[in-house]
Amino acid sequence: MNIKLFREKFFKAITSIMQLMLAWLVILLILRIFEVLYNGITRTFPESMLKLIALSVWFDIMFWLKVVVCITVVYIVLYFIKPTLARVTGLIALFLLSISQLLLITYFNTSLVPLGADLFGYSLADIQQTLGASSALNIVTIISLILMLVVFGFVLIFLSRRIKVKLSFVLIISIIAFLALLTNVQQYSSMIDLRNEYDQNLSLNKADYFLTSSVNYFLPASRETDIYADAYIEQYEGNESLGDAFVYPSEAAFPFYHTNEAPDVLSPFFKPIQSPPNIVILMVEGLGRAFTNEGAYLGNFTPYLDSLAGESLYWKNFLSIGGRTFGVLPAMMGSMPFSKNGILEMGAQMPDHLSLYSLLSYNGYRTSFYYGGDSKFDNMAIFLKKNGVNAVEDLKTIPSNYRKLPAKANGFTWGYADDQVYKHYLGNHPMGSPTLSVILTVATHDPFLVPNQDRYKKQFEQRMSLLGFDDSKKMNYRNFANQYSSVLYADESIRDFINAYKKRPDYANTIFLITGDHRMAEIPLRNKIDRFHVPLIIFSPLLKRTAQFESISTHFDITPSLLRLLKKSSKLNLPTGAGWMGGGLDTARSFRNIHSYPLMQTKTAMVDFIQGDYHLNGNQLFKLNVDLEETPIQDEKKLKQLNNAFDNFKRKNDKISNGGKLLPDSIIKRYQLR
């Protein structure tokens, strides 16, 4: 082929693909309008529509330019082979991208967080169960999807042929696309500030987010190591206002093993404990601080927990360490690091460890775990077996005469209703020897279907009136009626459980802990930290005084502090060293944070770190206030400090991912029951 013919065919190829790409840009615009209206009508409209539109257009155009580059290269090659082959391939690729974008928009409408590489952190069985639970697919959604597919086909096949483009325009767009890809202009999106996390997530191009996070997951960028990082960290941790640093006697072999003991901060709040107390831990699915207890910024929809908090030790600025349920058991019971995808994902390869379960078992406690769903989900069953839990009651063992949660149209239900799990626990749990019981609920999870839902929806309406909502605010909240009614149901179920437990002879010697596994995202999030913001309530007739704390603590801190309390009161036999991530609960009543901890929103997204009153998310630094509102700040010194501390954790965490040990074998053999 001579140069003239080559140039002629080349220009025809890029003109042809640009016709398709401009038609696809129309589809992206249609999808964006659909997404904003769909979420606005069924969820809530953004606080700043103009800013959202500007940022959305920016993200969509950036994604479009990326696709222009990727498809154009392939299209030209195929065009030289056969023009028809190139066009058919281009049509199929853009049609599939359109479908993917539509499905990801639908997913976001249900979860209110975009789907990223966290998809790859779950087993096929877990994905199937989650899809079965999803409330996204209904007859209206399916009809909408079909109509949108027809629109995609019409625009790509027919409209693209009617688009006339000049060669000069094609060349200019191609150059812009390549330059945009090379210079990463997408970073300038931060110039448009959307403070609301829901608005920020809504503005993202969902296909771009999924593909980018997937590439970063499978091809992660290498981290640059700062050789002075440890010095910065020690200087920070040595500050008296931030608590004592851990002492690691064998950090190379056991990166998390330290000899420090958590301070005994709980004993001053308790009467003298004469015999080992029962411990009952309620891990409530999705229980976020945003709608729980006094001062909740969305309004208090847990009247019983609010009243209970006044009779308890209550942490209003408490944090889960995971944005989904996978993180709660290993963090709360074992104060364990994450490994690569959450330590439970290691399954049978999970490193040997000690936990509240195993150490209390060693000291004569009978242990149990109650869950309305399938304990195999997230490999919880493997963790429980590894910790020698005496009784595991779940979907497969709870008797069928107990009532399950209402099923969806497809027949799916997560399992047994919260009140039924509590009822089974009360009828099945022995008295006598001291017990450690963990109950993980499931009703406040998508699809948020609970028994007698109409009754709780009436309570929801009454609650909104009691909170003084005007008609406009009520209208907006009704888009989340199932979510709020499930929260009211969960609150009432806890009330009935505690009242029933009070009738037991062992109630007087029982300590209750109530917290959320994470904040449900299906009600719009306020900011980055909101997903982790949950309450912690420690309630017991053994308390001699109550208190409310504004200091920050996390699930990592619970086991170290409980063991310290029990060691003093019940003379527990415990090891002198531990592998805990947590340094113990902070009982300062004023706002502060003495901890430095990583947070992991999904199984593939460990991008959050807290230290002092700062929160690092990706490479963005936020300052936290007493209500856990956060403000983005520019402070290069502080940003470097947190990045160095976070990198130090990641290096240690990588060792565990690669088969490293948490504790010396001698400690494991002595204290872990088999």
XYZ file of C-alpha atoms in Angstrom:
674
model
C 0.000 0.000 0.000
C 1.471 3.359 -1.014
C 1.619 6.340 1.351
C -1.297 8.123 -0.294
C -3.627 5.139 0.084
C -2.381 4.561 3.633
C -3.110 8.166 4.609
C -6.529 8.022 2.979
C -7.470 4.828 4.811
C -6.020 6.081 8.085
C -8.057 9.286 7.949
C -11.190 7.313 7.072
C -10.543 5.065 10.066
C -10.163 7.873 12.590
C -13.156 9.705 11.105
C -15.249 6.535 11.371
C -14.291 5.872 15.003
C -14.885 9.510 15.908
C -18.454 9.225 14.590
C -18.966 6.270 16.924
C -17.274 8.014 19.837
C -19.402 11.151 19.462
C -22.520 8.988 19.386
C -21.288 7.280 22.557
C -20.715 10.688 24.145
C -24.439 11.317 23.588
C -25.123 8.036 25.449
C -22.911 9.142 28.344
C -24.901 12.380 28.511
C -28.195 10.462 28.498
C -26.900 8.144 31.227
C -25.759 11.090 33.328
C -29.182 12.768 33.096
C -30.810 9.432 33.924
C -28.506 8.875 36.910
C -29.073 12.293 38.471
C -32.850 12.092 38.027
C -33.054 8.424 39.061
C -31.116 8.996 42.284
C -32.790 12.333 42.909
C -36.299 10.898 42.673
C -35.652 7.583 44.457
C -32.952 8.779 46.910
C -32.145 12.468 47.222
C -31.107 15.328 44.960
C -27.605 16.776 45.441
C -27.080 19.782 47.690
C -25.440 21.776 44.892
C -26.850 20.811 41.504
C -24.671 23.231 39.492
C -21.437 22.010 41.084
C -22.532 18.406 40.649
C -23.311 18.911 36.957
C -19.952 20.611 36.385
C -17.989 17.863 38.126
C -20.060 15.094 36.511
C -19.440 16.484 33.024
C -15.730 16.700 33.842
C -15.582 13.039 34.962
C -17.620 11.848 31.968
C -15.462 13.723 29.460
C -12.254 12.439 31.091
C -13.581 8.880 30.835
C -14.663 9.493 27.247
C -11.181 10.721 26.326
C -9.595 7.630 27.886
C -11.880 5.386 25.852
C -11.160 7.432 22.700
C -7.456 6.625 23.080
C -7.946 2.922 23.867
C -10.543 2.179 21.195
C -9.017 4.333 18.457
C -5.759 2.382 18.459
C -7.529 -0.971 18.141
C -10.091 0.402 15.694
C -7.426 1.662 13.259
C -5.646 -1.695 13.232
C -8.895 -3.561 12.555
C -9.950 -1.003 9.948
C -6.876 -1.788 7.871
C -7.824 -5.463 8.038
C -11.496 -4.903 7.227
C -13.593 -1.746 7.840
C -16.712 -3.774 8.687
C -14.791 -5.723 11.340
C -13.615 -2.487 12.923
C -17.106 -0.982 13.030
C -18.753 -4.120 14.445
C -16.024 -4.448 17.094
C -16.372 -0.765 18.000
C -20.160 -1.055 18.243
C -19.939 -4.111 20.499
C -17.293 -2.543 22.751
C -19.210 0.707 23.208
C -22.510 -1.113 23.665
C -20.959 -3.264 26.435
C -19.456 -0.191 28.077
C -22.894 1.451 27.993
C -24.508 -1.591 29.600
C -21.770 -1.706 32.244
C -22.270 1.953 33.042
C -26.025 1.442 33.361
C -25.632 -1.573 35.673
C -23.097 0.269 37.828
C -25.489 3.220 38.082
C -28.174 0.797 39.239
C -25.790 -0.682 41.813
C -24.964 2.792 43.109
C -28.658 3.624 43.478
C -28.947 0.708 45.914
C -25.680 0.971 47.840
C -24.979 4.721 47.431
C -21.287 3.880 47.076
C -19.719 3.134 43.673
C -18.650 -0.416 42.947
C -14.896 -0.780 42.662
C -12.327 -3.545 42.936
C -14.004 -4.737 46.162
C -15.946 -7.049 43.846
C -12.779 -9.146 43.535
C -12.423 -9.519 47.303
C -15.458 -11.799 47.609
C -15.969 -15.448 46.771
C -18.508 -16.412 44.110
C -20.840 -17.726 46.815
C -20.661 -14.415 48.718
C -21.347 -12.449 45.516
C -24.356 -14.618 44.678
C -25.744 -14.127 48.181
C -25.256 -10.367 48.036
C -26.895 -10.138 44.600
C -29.809 -12.205 45.878
C -30.278 -9.704 48.694
C -30.032 -6.614 46.526
C -33.145 -4.494 46.190
C -31.879 -2.984 42.934
C -33.634 -5.320 40.507
C -37.417 -4.931 40.356
C -39.917 -4.776 37.517
C -39.601 -0.981 37.106
C -35.815 -1.203 37.004
C -35.868 -4.079 34.522
C -38.230 -2.213 32.156
C -36.011 0.880 32.444
C -32.945 -1.203 31.617
C -34.604 -2.659 28.520
C -35.648 0.793 27.286
C -32.140 2.114 27.827
C -30.672 -0.783 25.821
C -32.943 0.135 22.907
C -31.736 3.737 23.148
C -28.089 2.562 23.173
C -28.604 0.508 20.037
C -30.395 3.299 18.181
C -27.772 5.948 19.011
C -24.772 3.748 18.201
C -26.094 2.131 15.028
C -28.198 4.848 13.415
C -27.238 8.206 14.936
C -23.510 7.602 14.536
C -23.850 7.418 10.736
C -25.593 10.796 10.631
C -22.869 12.596 12.562
C -20.639 14.615 10.236
C -17.138 15.415 11.437
C -14.288 17.293 9.835
C -10.843 15.774 9.739
C -9.365 18.767 11.569
C -11.836 18.252 14.432
C -10.948 14.551 14.616
C -7.242 15.310 14.809
C -7.717 17.966 17.509
C -9.834 15.639 19.682
C -7.326 12.803 19.223
C -4.451 15.026 20.309
C -6.421 16.279 23.333
C -7.284 12.701 24.287
C -3.661 11.539 24.216
C -2.475 14.599 26.121
C -5.181 14.124 28.761
C -4.086 10.516 29.237
C -0.405 11.433 29.501
C -0.781 14.437 31.820
C -3.450 13.064 34.191
C -5.597 16.194 34.012
C -8.287 14.367 36.000
C -6.453 15.377 39.173
C -7.837 18.903 38.704
C -11.328 17.676 39.559
C -10.552 18.652 43.185
C -10.964 22.288 42.113
C -14.730 21.696 42.262
C -15.471 21.072 45.920
C -18.423 18.847 46.808
C -18.307 18.539 50.589
C -21.116 15.985 50.755
C -19.851 12.417 50.249
C -23.067 11.332 48.531
C -22.746 14.163 45.999
C -19.093 13.298 45.408
C -19.930 9.640 44.770
C -22.855 10.577 42.542
C -20.620 12.761 40.368
C -18.192 9.936 39.583
C -18.406 8.139 36.269
C -19.203 4.683 37.589
C -17.571 2.674 34.780
C -14.411 4.778 35.007
C -14.287 4.289 38.784
C -14.724 0.528 38.494
C -12.146 0.089 35.729
C -9.583 2.384 37.364
C -9.866 0.745 40.778
C -9.670 -2.695 39.141
C -6.474 -1.786 37.290
C -4.985 -0.352 40.493
C -5.921 -3.531 42.345
C -4.357 -5.956 39.881
C -1.451 -3.664 38.906
C -0.743 -1.654 42.061
C 1.763 1.176 41.883
C 4.920 0.508 43.841
C 5.170 2.492 47.052
C 8.130 4.797 47.545
C 9.746 4.085 50.890
C 10.879 6.952 53.070
C 13.972 5.758 54.962
C 13.247 8.295 57.717
C 9.618 7.202 58.173
C 10.180 5.327 61.443
C 11.904 8.351 62.963
C 8.934 10.545 62.141
C 6.539 7.981 63.612
C 8.479 7.551 66.848
C 8.694 11.301 67.273
C 4.927 11.535 66.900
C 4.089 8.561 69.120
C 6.461 9.718 71.819
C 4.431 12.855 72.397
C 2.873 12.591 75.863
C -0.526 13.752 74.641
C -0.720 10.826 72.260
C -0.062 7.904 74.587
C 2.842 5.471 74.766
C 4.289 3.758 71.726
C 4.238 -0.034 71.534
C 7.460 -1.856 72.334
C 8.220 -4.576 69.749
C 10.833 -7.068 71.055
C 11.066 -9.082 67.808
C 9.570 -6.835 65.130
C 11.354 -8.513 62.207
C 9.878 -11.938 63.036
C 6.607 -10.783 64.641
C 5.759 -7.307 63.294
C 2.736 -6.755 65.566
C 3.876 -8.554 68.731
C 4.447 -6.060 71.552
C 4.934 -6.219 75.301
C 2.742 -3.264 76.250
C -0.392 -3.841 78.285
C -3.473 -1.704 77.745
C -4.151 0.706 80.627
C -6.966 -0.286 82.968
C -9.457 2.442 82.087
C -12.696 0.525 82.746
C -12.277 -0.625 86.365
C -12.935 2.844 87.820
C -16.445 2.696 86.353
C -17.334 -0.716 87.809
C -18.300 -1.975 91.235
C -16.044 -4.695 92.675
C -16.583 -7.747 90.434
C -16.827 -10.810 92.675
C -16.851 -13.534 90.003
C -16.019 -13.670 86.275
C -18.864 -11.794 84.543
C -20.768 -12.859 81.458
C -19.909 -10.821 78.370
C -22.641 -10.288 75.753
C -21.620 -8.405 72.586
C -24.248 -7.179 70.128
C -22.765 -6.360 66.720
C -25.617 -4.587 64.947
C -25.500 -4.584 61.159
C -25.205 -1.078 59.710
C -25.743 0.731 63.026
C -24.293 4.158 62.276
C -23.893 7.103 64.604
C -25.534 9.305 61.931
C -29.007 8.133 62.996
C -28.269 6.780 66.477
C -28.503 8.515 69.850
C -28.637 12.161 70.853
C -26.978 14.560 68.438
C -27.256 12.250 65.416
C -27.082 14.580 62.416
C -29.762 12.619 60.509
C -31.988 12.482 63.577
C -32.209 9.903 66.349
C -34.055 6.779 65.136
C -32.974 4.550 68.037
C -34.966 5.781 71.043
C -34.141 2.744 73.189
C -30.400 2.859 72.553
C -30.497 6.570 73.300
C -32.054 5.892 76.693
C -29.657 3.008 77.336
C -26.639 5.183 76.535
C -27.622 7.450 79.429
C -27.282 4.467 81.795
C -24.003 3.273 80.317
C -20.485 4.061 79.241
C -21.045 5.633 75.842
C -18.511 6.587 73.155
C -20.136 9.020 70.711
C -17.080 9.225 68.416
C -16.369 5.539 68.061
C -15.111 4.045 64.785
C -15.449 0.699 63.121
C -12.255 -0.228 61.303
C -14.053 -1.619 58.249
C -16.682 -0.247 55.926
C -18.282 -3.668 55.572
C -18.966 -6.613 57.880
C -15.778 -8.501 56.954
C -13.747 -6.357 59.374
C -15.752 -6.537 62.582
C -15.037 -10.018 64.011
C -11.234 -10.048 63.670
C -10.955 -6.410 64.794
C -13.323 -6.515 67.741
C -12.471 -9.989 69.006
C -8.818 -10.220 67.979
C -7.607 -6.637 67.331
C -5.965 -8.083 64.225
C -4.382 -6.402 61.177
C -6.043 -6.640 57.760
C -3.685 -8.696 55.613
C -4.389 -8.035 51.915
C -8.174 -8.369 51.588
C -9.231 -8.502 55.208
C -7.663 -11.208 57.345
C -10.767 -13.439 57.158
C -10.194 -13.728 53.418
C -7.034 -15.743 54.167
C -9.348 -18.577 55.197
C -7.446 -21.616 56.422
C -4.171 -19.719 55.883
C -5.158 -17.180 58.527
C -2.212 -16.848 60.932
C -2.470 -18.377 64.392
C -3.571 -15.757 66.864
C -5.159 -15.116 70.230
C -8.454 -13.376 70.744
C -11.024 -12.492 73.367
C -12.654 -15.796 72.425
C -9.593 -18.008 72.883
C -8.211 -16.270 75.979
C -11.531 -16.361 77.822
C -11.981 -20.005 76.790
C -8.552 -20.712 78.257
C -9.767 -19.114 81.491
C -12.908 -21.225 81.798
C -15.456 -19.267 79.768
C -17.974 -20.941 77.496
C -18.050 -19.118 74.150
C -20.705 -18.749 71.463
C -21.605 -16.920 68.263
C -25.167 -16.296 67.090
C -25.982 -15.034 63.609
C -29.229 -14.992 61.646
C -27.389 -15.567 58.361
C -24.849 -18.117 57.136
C -21.658 -17.976 59.226
C -19.652 -19.141 56.204
C -20.155 -15.675 54.719
C -16.847 -13.746 54.748
C -15.168 -16.891 56.183
C -16.487 -16.076 59.650
C -16.946 -19.807 60.341
C -13.228 -20.425 59.808
C -12.339 -17.673 62.273
C -14.761 -19.067 64.850
C -13.422 -22.595 64.473
C -9.844 -21.379 64.717
C -10.750 -19.700 68.006
C -12.393 -22.807 69.426
C -15.837 -21.234 69.842
C -18.013 -23.747 71.683
C -21.341 -23.025 69.979
C -22.053 -21.472 66.571
C -25.744 -20.910 65.879
C -26.672 -19.631 62.424
C -28.992 -20.081 59.455
C -28.262 -23.806 59.289
C -28.651 -24.647 62.979
C -31.363 -22.317 64.327
C -34.598 -24.379 64.465
C -37.032 -23.802 61.608
C -39.863 -22.854 63.980
C -38.176 -19.471 64.400
C -39.251 -16.774 61.947
C -36.995 -15.640 59.129
C -36.864 -12.157 57.677
C -39.459 -11.521 54.943
C -38.305 -12.882 51.586
C -37.915 -10.824 48.436
C -39.895 -11.640 45.304
C -37.060 -13.952 44.214
C -37.401 -15.890 47.473
C -34.165 -14.601 49.003
C -33.846 -13.838 52.691
C -30.646 -13.230 54.651
C -31.886 -15.504 57.416
C -33.538 -15.196 60.793
C -35.019 -11.971 62.113
C -33.121 -10.171 64.891
C -35.799 -10.690 67.534
C -35.873 -14.412 66.683
C -32.108 -14.781 67.050
C -32.310 -13.050 70.439
C -35.191 -15.322 71.423
C -33.245 -18.421 70.375
C -30.224 -17.193 72.319
C -32.247 -16.671 75.509
C -33.845 -20.115 75.226
C -30.675 -21.927 74.243
C -27.892 -20.233 76.175
C -26.842 -22.040 79.386
C -26.332 -20.438 82.773
C -23.689 -21.431 85.273
C -20.167 -21.045 83.983
C -19.158 -17.578 82.776
C -19.974 -17.024 79.119
C -18.774 -14.885 76.228
C -21.520 -14.458 73.636
C -21.419 -12.563 70.355
C -24.634 -11.881 68.455
C -24.337 -10.458 64.934
C -27.615 -9.166 63.510
C -28.662 -8.959 59.861
C -32.049 -7.212 59.554
C -30.590 -3.741 58.940
C -29.027 -4.861 55.661
C -30.254 -4.444 52.104
C -33.089 -5.216 51.213
C -34.149 -3.891 54.673
C -37.248 -6.080 54.919
C -38.341 -6.760 58.512
C -41.342 -8.419 60.180
C -44.396 -6.167 60.534
C -42.731 -3.523 58.395
C -45.892 -1.440 58.062
C -45.937 -0.987 61.835
C -42.349 0.257 61.828
C -43.054 2.535 58.892
C -45.815 4.133 60.971
C -43.279 4.528 63.795
C -40.933 6.096 61.255
C -43.584 8.684 60.352
C -44.233 9.375 64.022
C -40.533 9.680 64.701
C -40.079 12.255 61.935
C -42.890 14.351 63.420
C -41.389 14.023 66.899
C -38.044 15.204 65.522
C -39.751 18.265 64.061
C -39.184 17.530 60.355
C -41.053 19.744 57.906
C -42.979 18.296 54.951
C -40.097 18.744 52.522
C -37.651 16.911 54.779
C -40.172 14.143 55.412
C -40.624 13.690 51.672
C -36.892 13.203 51.235
C -36.586 10.774 54.159
C -39.433 8.625 52.811
C -37.098 7.529 50.007
C -35.296 5.633 52.777
C -38.372 4.390 54.627
C -37.262 0.737 54.523
C -33.855 1.618 55.939
C -35.187 3.734 58.798
C -38.006 1.320 59.630
C -35.453 -1.516 59.849
C -33.394 0.606 62.279
C -36.473 1.168 64.454
C -37.151 -2.584 64.361
C -33.550 -3.368 65.359
C -33.728 -0.863 68.228
C -36.974 -2.361 69.527
C -35.549 -5.890 69.235
C -32.559 -4.881 71.364
C -34.919 -3.344 73.930
C -36.957 -6.555 74.173
C -33.775 -8.643 74.392
C -32.284 -6.594 77.246
C -35.612 -6.562 79.122
C -35.923 -10.339 78.752
C -32.316 -10.845 79.842
C -33.007 -8.838 83.005
C -35.241 -11.699 84.164
C -32.324 -14.158 84.127
C -30.539 -14.885 87.427
C -27.162 -14.154 85.791
C -28.180 -10.676 84.608
C -26.637 -9.054 87.689
C -23.222 -10.366 86.638
C -23.368 -9.532 82.918
C -21.637 -6.861 80.844
C -23.279 -5.865 77.545
C -21.494 -4.197 74.630
C -23.490 -2.764 71.722
C -21.932 -1.364 68.559
C -22.357 -1.278 64.789
C -20.229 -3.313 62.418
C -20.140 -0.184 60.198
C -22.475 2.626 59.214
C -24.951 1.568 56.503
C -24.148 3.398 53.279
C -27.660 3.030 51.855
C -28.570 6.283 53.600
C -26.392 9.057 52.060
C -23.018 9.570 53.708
C -21.924 12.993 54.934
C -18.167 12.581 54.565
C -15.336 10.055 54.233
C -15.184 9.126 57.930
C -18.972 8.710 58.159
C -18.850 5.118 56.860
C -16.847 4.137 59.967
C -18.679 6.234 62.568
C -20.651 3.945 64.907
C -21.705 4.101 68.572
C -20.249 2.002 71.390
C -22.324 1.360 74.500
C -21.087 -0.646 77.506
C -24.051 -1.354 79.765
C -24.099 -3.438 82.929
C -25.734 -3.627 86.365
C -22.111 -3.892 87.549
C -21.480 -0.244 86.624
C -21.210 2.115 89.567
C -21.306 5.252 87.425
C -22.054 6.275 83.873
C -20.145 8.482 81.462
C -20.145 9.832 77.918
C -16.868 10.124 76.030
C -16.037 12.361 73.079
C -12.590 10.822 72.561
C -12.038 8.583 69.540
C -11.581 4.831 69.938
C -12.155 1.900 67.557
C -13.072 -1.770 67.447
C -9.333 -2.486 67.720
C -9.421 -1.169 71.308
C -12.218 -3.292 72.772
C -10.448 -6.612 73.414
C -7.325 -5.075 75.035
C -9.481 -3.042 77.443
C -11.926 -5.839 78.288
C -9.084 -8.231 79.049
C -7.394 -5.627 81.243
C -10.646 -5.176 83.205
C -11.151 -8.931 83.591
C -7.521 -9.571 84.460
C -7.789 -7.239 87.422
C -11.254 -8.296 88.593
C -11.169 -12.023 87.807
C -7.448 -12.806 87.969
C -7.309 -14.084 84.389
C -4.216 -15.935 83.246
C -3.057 -13.925 80.223
C 0.183 -13.706 78.228
C 2.570 -10.861 79.002
C 2.741 -9.864 75.326
C 0.092 -9.483 72.631
C -0.352 -8.872 68.923
C -3.184 -6.376 69.330
C -3.513 -3.525 66.878
C -5.327 -1.525 69.550
C -3.911 0.230 72.577
C -7.192 0.238 74.495
C -10.282 2.407 74.853
C -9.820 6.083 75.625
C -12.069 7.363 78.412
C -11.277 11.047 78.020
C -14.549 12.948 78.098
C -13.293 15.742 75.858
C -12.541 15.334 72.169
C -9.152 13.871 71.281
C -7.566 10.894 69.554
C -4.507 9.198 71.057
C -4.571 6.407 68.463
C -2.976 5.868 65.051
C -4.948 3.311 63.041
C -5.617 2.208 59.463
C -9.212 1.813 58.291
C -10.366 -0.433 55.450
C -13.593 0.491 53.691
C -13.758 -2.575 51.428
C -11.692 -5.715 50.990
C -9.625 -4.000 48.308
C -9.611 -0.386 49.522
C -7.242 0.304 52.397
C -6.790 4.027 51.816
C -7.784 5.528 55.187
C -5.639 6.280 58.221
C -6.355 8.273 61.391
C -3.791 9.877 63.678
C -4.650 12.506 66.236
C -7.454 14.664 64.883
C -6.417 14.022 61.278
C -7.858 11.634 58.721
C -5.935 10.581 55.639
C -8.025 9.360 52.696
C -5.891 8.497 49.681
C -3.675 11.540 49.405
C -6.252 13.962 50.828
C -5.871 15.156 54.410
C -8.853 16.078 56.589
C -9.119 17.709 60.010
C -11.691 16.178 62.370
C -13.785 18.059 64.903
C -15.763 17.043 67.974
C -18.768 15.928 65.870
C -16.523 13.988 63.460
C -17.200 16.483 60.742
C -14.092 16.858 58.619
C -12.572 19.683 56.637
C -10.032 19.167 53.825
C -6.756 20.932 54.642
C -3.406 21.575 52.993
C -0.574 20.716 55.393
C 2.365 19.039 53.669
C 4.208 18.286 56.923
C 1.188 16.621 58.508
C 0.344 14.811 55.270
C 3.868 13.388 55.151
C 3.647 12.380 58.798
C 0.440 10.391 58.299
C 1.646 8.851 55.045
C 4.820 7.667 56.776
C 2.868 6.142 59.664
C 0.457 4.500 57.221
C 3.337 3.113 55.151
C 4.913 1.708 58.295
C 1.708 -0.215 58.986
C 1.498 -1.388 55.375
C 5.005 -2.834 55.515
C 4.100 -4.813 58.620
C 0.753 -5.816 57.166
C 2.441 -7.094 53.990
C 4.477 -9.501 56.110
C 1.266 -11.037 57.461
C -0.150 -11.265 53.919
C 2.982 -13.174 52.907
C 2.751 -15.765 55.681
C 4.257 -13.871 58.617
C 3.328 -14.687 62.210
C 1.437 -12.570 64.714
C 2.805 -14.220 67.860
C 5.629 -16.572 68.900
C 4.684 -20.258 68.732
C 5.318 -20.669 72.461
C 2.509 -18.226 73.313
C 0.126 -19.737 70.778
C 0.705 -23.278 72.061
C 0.114 -22.254 75.639
C -3.020 -20.167 75.280
C -4.854 -21.241 72.140
C -7.295 -24.092 72.664
C -7.474 -26.687 69.893
